[in-house]
Short mmCIF file of C-alpha atoms in Angstrom, two decimals:
data_model
loop_
_atom_site.label_atom_id
_atom_site.label_comp_id
_atom_site.label_asym_id
_atom_site.label_seq_id
_atom_site.Cartn_x
_atom_site.Cartn_y
_atom_site.Cartn_z
CA MET A 1 18.50 7.43 -1.88
CA THR A 2 17.96 5.86 1.54
CA GLN A 3 18.94 7.99 4.49
CA HIS A 4 20.54 6.39 7.52
CA ARG A 5 20.65 7.41 11.18
CA LEU A 6 22.92 6.09 13.87
CA VAL A 7 20.96 4.22 16.54
CA THR A 8 22.36 2.95 19.82
CA LEU A 9 20.81 -0.12 21.44
CA ARG A 10 21.56 -1.56 24.83
CA LEU A 11 21.59 -5.35 24.30
CA PRO A 12 22.54 -8.26 26.57
CA THR A 13 26.02 -9.62 25.88
CA ASP A 14 24.72 -13.12 25.10
CA LEU A 15 22.44 -11.65 22.39
CA ILE A 16 25.36 -9.71 20.93
CA ALA A 17 27.38 -12.95 20.79
CA LYS A 18 24.50 -14.71 18.96
CA ILE A 19 24.24 -11.81 16.47
CA GLU A 20 27.98 -11.95 15.79
CA ALA A 21 27.91 -15.74 15.30
CA ALA A 22 24.91 -15.57 12.96
CA ALA A 23 26.53 -12.76 10.98
CA ARG A 24 29.71 -14.82 10.52
CA LEU A 25 27.62 -17.75 9.22
CA GLN A 26 25.83 -15.45 6.77
CA GLU A 27 29.14 -13.80 5.80
CA GLU A 28 27.88 -10.33 6.65
CA THR A 29 28.50 -7.73 9.30
CA PRO A 30 26.43 -7.72 12.50
CA ALA A 31 24.93 -4.37 11.42
CA GLU A 32 23.81 -5.86 8.08
CA LEU A 33 22.29 -8.87 9.85
CA ILE A 34 20.39 -6.63 12.29
CA ARG A 35 19.09 -4.35 9.48
CA ARG A 36 17.97 -7.33 7.39
CA SER A 37 16.35 -9.06 10.39
CA LEU A 38 14.45 -5.95 11.39
CA SER A 39 13.30 -5.30 7.81
CA ASP A 40 12.10 -8.89 7.42
CA ALA A 41 10.30 -8.88 10.76
CA LEU A 42 8.57 -5.58 10.09
CA ARG A 43 7.53 -6.59 6.57
CA GLU A 44 5.85 -9.73 7.93
CA ALA A 45 4.20 -7.97 10.88
CA PRO A 46 0.43 -7.83 10.45
CA SER A 47 -1.10 -4.40 10.07
CA VAL A 48 -3.01 -3.24 13.07
CA VAL A 49 -6.43 -1.79 12.41
CA GLN A 50 -8.62 -1.04 15.38
CA LYS A 51 -11.87 -2.97 15.71
CA ASN A 52 -14.09 0.09 15.16
CA GLU A 53 -12.04 1.12 12.09
CA MET A 54 -12.37 -2.38 10.65
CA ALA A 55 -16.16 -2.19 11.08
CA VAL A 56 -16.23 1.10 9.14
CA ILE A 57 -13.96 -0.33 6.41
CA THR A 58 -16.11 -3.46 6.08
CA ALA A 59 -19.27 -1.35 5.90
CA ALA A 60 -17.72 0.80 3.16
CA PHE A 61 -16.94 -2.29 1.06
CA ASP A 62 -20.42 -3.76 1.70
CA LYS A 63 -22.41 -0.60 0.89
CA ALA A 64 -20.39 1.00 -1.92
CA GLN A 65 -22.08 1.20 -5.33
CA GLY A 66 -18.87 1.64 -7.32
CA TRP A 67 -15.20 2.56 -7.14
CA LEU A 68 -15.76 6.27 -6.56
CA ASP A 69 -18.38 5.60 -3.90
CA LEU A 70 -16.02 3.15 -2.19
CA GLN A 71 -13.15 5.65 -2.23
CA ALA A 72 -15.44 8.38 -0.85
CA LYS A 73 -16.67 6.15 1.99
CA LEU A 74 -13.13 5.04 2.82
CA ARG A 75 -11.75 8.58 2.69
CA LYS A 76 -14.49 9.74 5.06
CA ALA A 77 -13.17 7.08 7.49
CA GLY A 78 -9.55 8.18 6.98
CA PHE A 79 -8.47 5.59 4.40
CA VAL A 80 -7.93 5.33 0.65
CA LEU A 81 -7.22 2.53 -1.85
CA ARG A 82 -4.00 2.54 -3.89
CA LEU A 83 -3.16 0.22 -6.78
CA GLU A 84 0.28 -1.35 -6.51
CA ASP A 85 1.10 -3.67 -9.42
CA GLU A 86 -1.95 -5.95 -9.50
CA ARG A 87 -3.00 -5.53 -5.84
CA LEU A 88 -5.06 -3.01 -3.96
CA GLY A 89 -3.66 -1.67 -0.73
CA LEU A 90 -5.56 0.18 1.94
CA HIS A 91 -3.66 3.31 3.00
CA GLU A 92 -4.27 5.95 5.65
CA TRP A 93 -5.57 9.26 4.35
CA PRO A 94 -4.03 11.82 4.03
CA SER A 95 -0.62 10.43 5.14
CA ASP A 96 -0.82 7.67 2.48
CA ARG A 97 0.82 5.20 4.89
CA PHE A 98 0.21 1.57 3.90
CA VAL A 99 -2.14 -0.27 6.26
CA LEU A 100 -3.00 -3.64 4.69
CA TRP A 101 -3.83 -5.48 1.47
CA ILE A 102 -7.55 -5.82 0.74
CA GLU A 103 -7.13 -9.61 0.59
CA GLU A 104 -6.52 -9.48 4.35
CA ILE A 105 -10.11 -8.29 4.82
CA GLY A 106 -11.64 -10.78 2.40
CA HIS A 107 -11.71 -8.86 -0.90
CA SER A 108 -9.75 -9.06 -4.12
CA LEU A 109 -9.19 -6.67 -6.99
CA THR A 110 -10.73 -9.16 -9.41
CA ASP A 111 -13.88 -9.63 -7.33
CA LEU A 112 -14.36 -5.88 -6.95
CA MET A 113 -13.82 -5.31 -10.68
CA LEU A 114 -16.56 -7.85 -11.39
CA GLN A 115 -18.84 -6.38 -8.72
CA TYR A 116 -18.42 -2.80 -9.98
CA ARG A 117 -18.20 -3.88 -13.64
CA ALA A 118 -15.17 -1.65 -14.16
CA PRO A 119 -11.43 -1.72 -13.61
CA PHE A 120 -9.93 0.22 -10.73
CA PRO A 121 -9.76 3.88 -11.84
CA GLY A 122 -6.50 4.56 -13.60
CA ALA A 123 -5.57 0.88 -13.95
CA LEU A 124 -6.01 0.67 -17.73
CA THR A 125 -4.06 3.83 -18.55
CA ARG A 126 -1.30 2.77 -16.17
CA ARG A 127 -1.09 -0.73 -17.69
CA ALA A 128 -1.01 0.60 -21.26
CA GLY A 129 1.48 3.33 -20.35
CA LEU A 130 -0.95 6.00 -21.50
CA ALA A 131 -1.66 9.34 -19.92
CA PRO A 132 -5.28 10.45 -19.56
CA ARG A 133 -6.51 12.37 -22.58
CA GLU A 134 -6.54 16.12 -22.13
CA VAL A 135 -9.66 18.12 -22.89
CA GLY A 136 -9.13 21.21 -25.00
CA VAL A 137 -10.33 24.69 -24.21
CA THR A 138 -13.64 24.03 -25.99
CA GLY A 139 -14.38 21.14 -23.62
CA ARG A 140 -15.15 18.81 -26.52
CA GLY A 141 -11.96 16.81 -26.49
CA ARG A 142 -10.33 18.84 -29.27
CA HIS A 143 -6.66 19.53 -29.15
CA PRO A 144 -5.25 22.90 -30.15
CA GLY A 145 -3.70 22.86 -33.61
CA ARG A 146 -5.62 19.82 -34.86
CA ALA A 147 -8.24 19.82 -37.56
CA ALA A 148 -11.79 19.20 -36.46
#
C-alpha cells in the first residue's frame, strides 16, 4: 500500500490557474494532475552518476571475468546489478536504490551473457519458477527421506 503525506507548495497564481485548466481538460483533480506530472517527470529524469563513479563502473565491466567477478567489483565501488524482467539495472549498494539501466552505459544483458557464457545468476530458476535445489545434510545433494 502506498503511503501519502500532505505537502504544501507555494506556487504563483498563474501556474495554479494553468494546473486547474489542464486538470479540467484531463477530467481529473489538480492534485491528480500534479502527482501524475511529477511521477512522469521523475521517471524520465536521467540518473546522475558522478564522473569518477562512472569510470569505476566502466572499469568493472571492462575487467570482469564473469558475473561473480563483475558483482564483486561493482559492490566494492558501492553498486550491484539486479535483474528486473529481462533487463539489468545498476543499483546502489547496500541501499539497493535504482541508479540506471546498463544499456545507458553501453552494455546489454544479452551481450554480457554471451561474453560470460552464462545467464545472469538466478535468471534461469526465476524464469522457470523454480527454487534453487537444497543440499542435504550429507552435502551430496540428497534429500532427507528419499532413497539413495
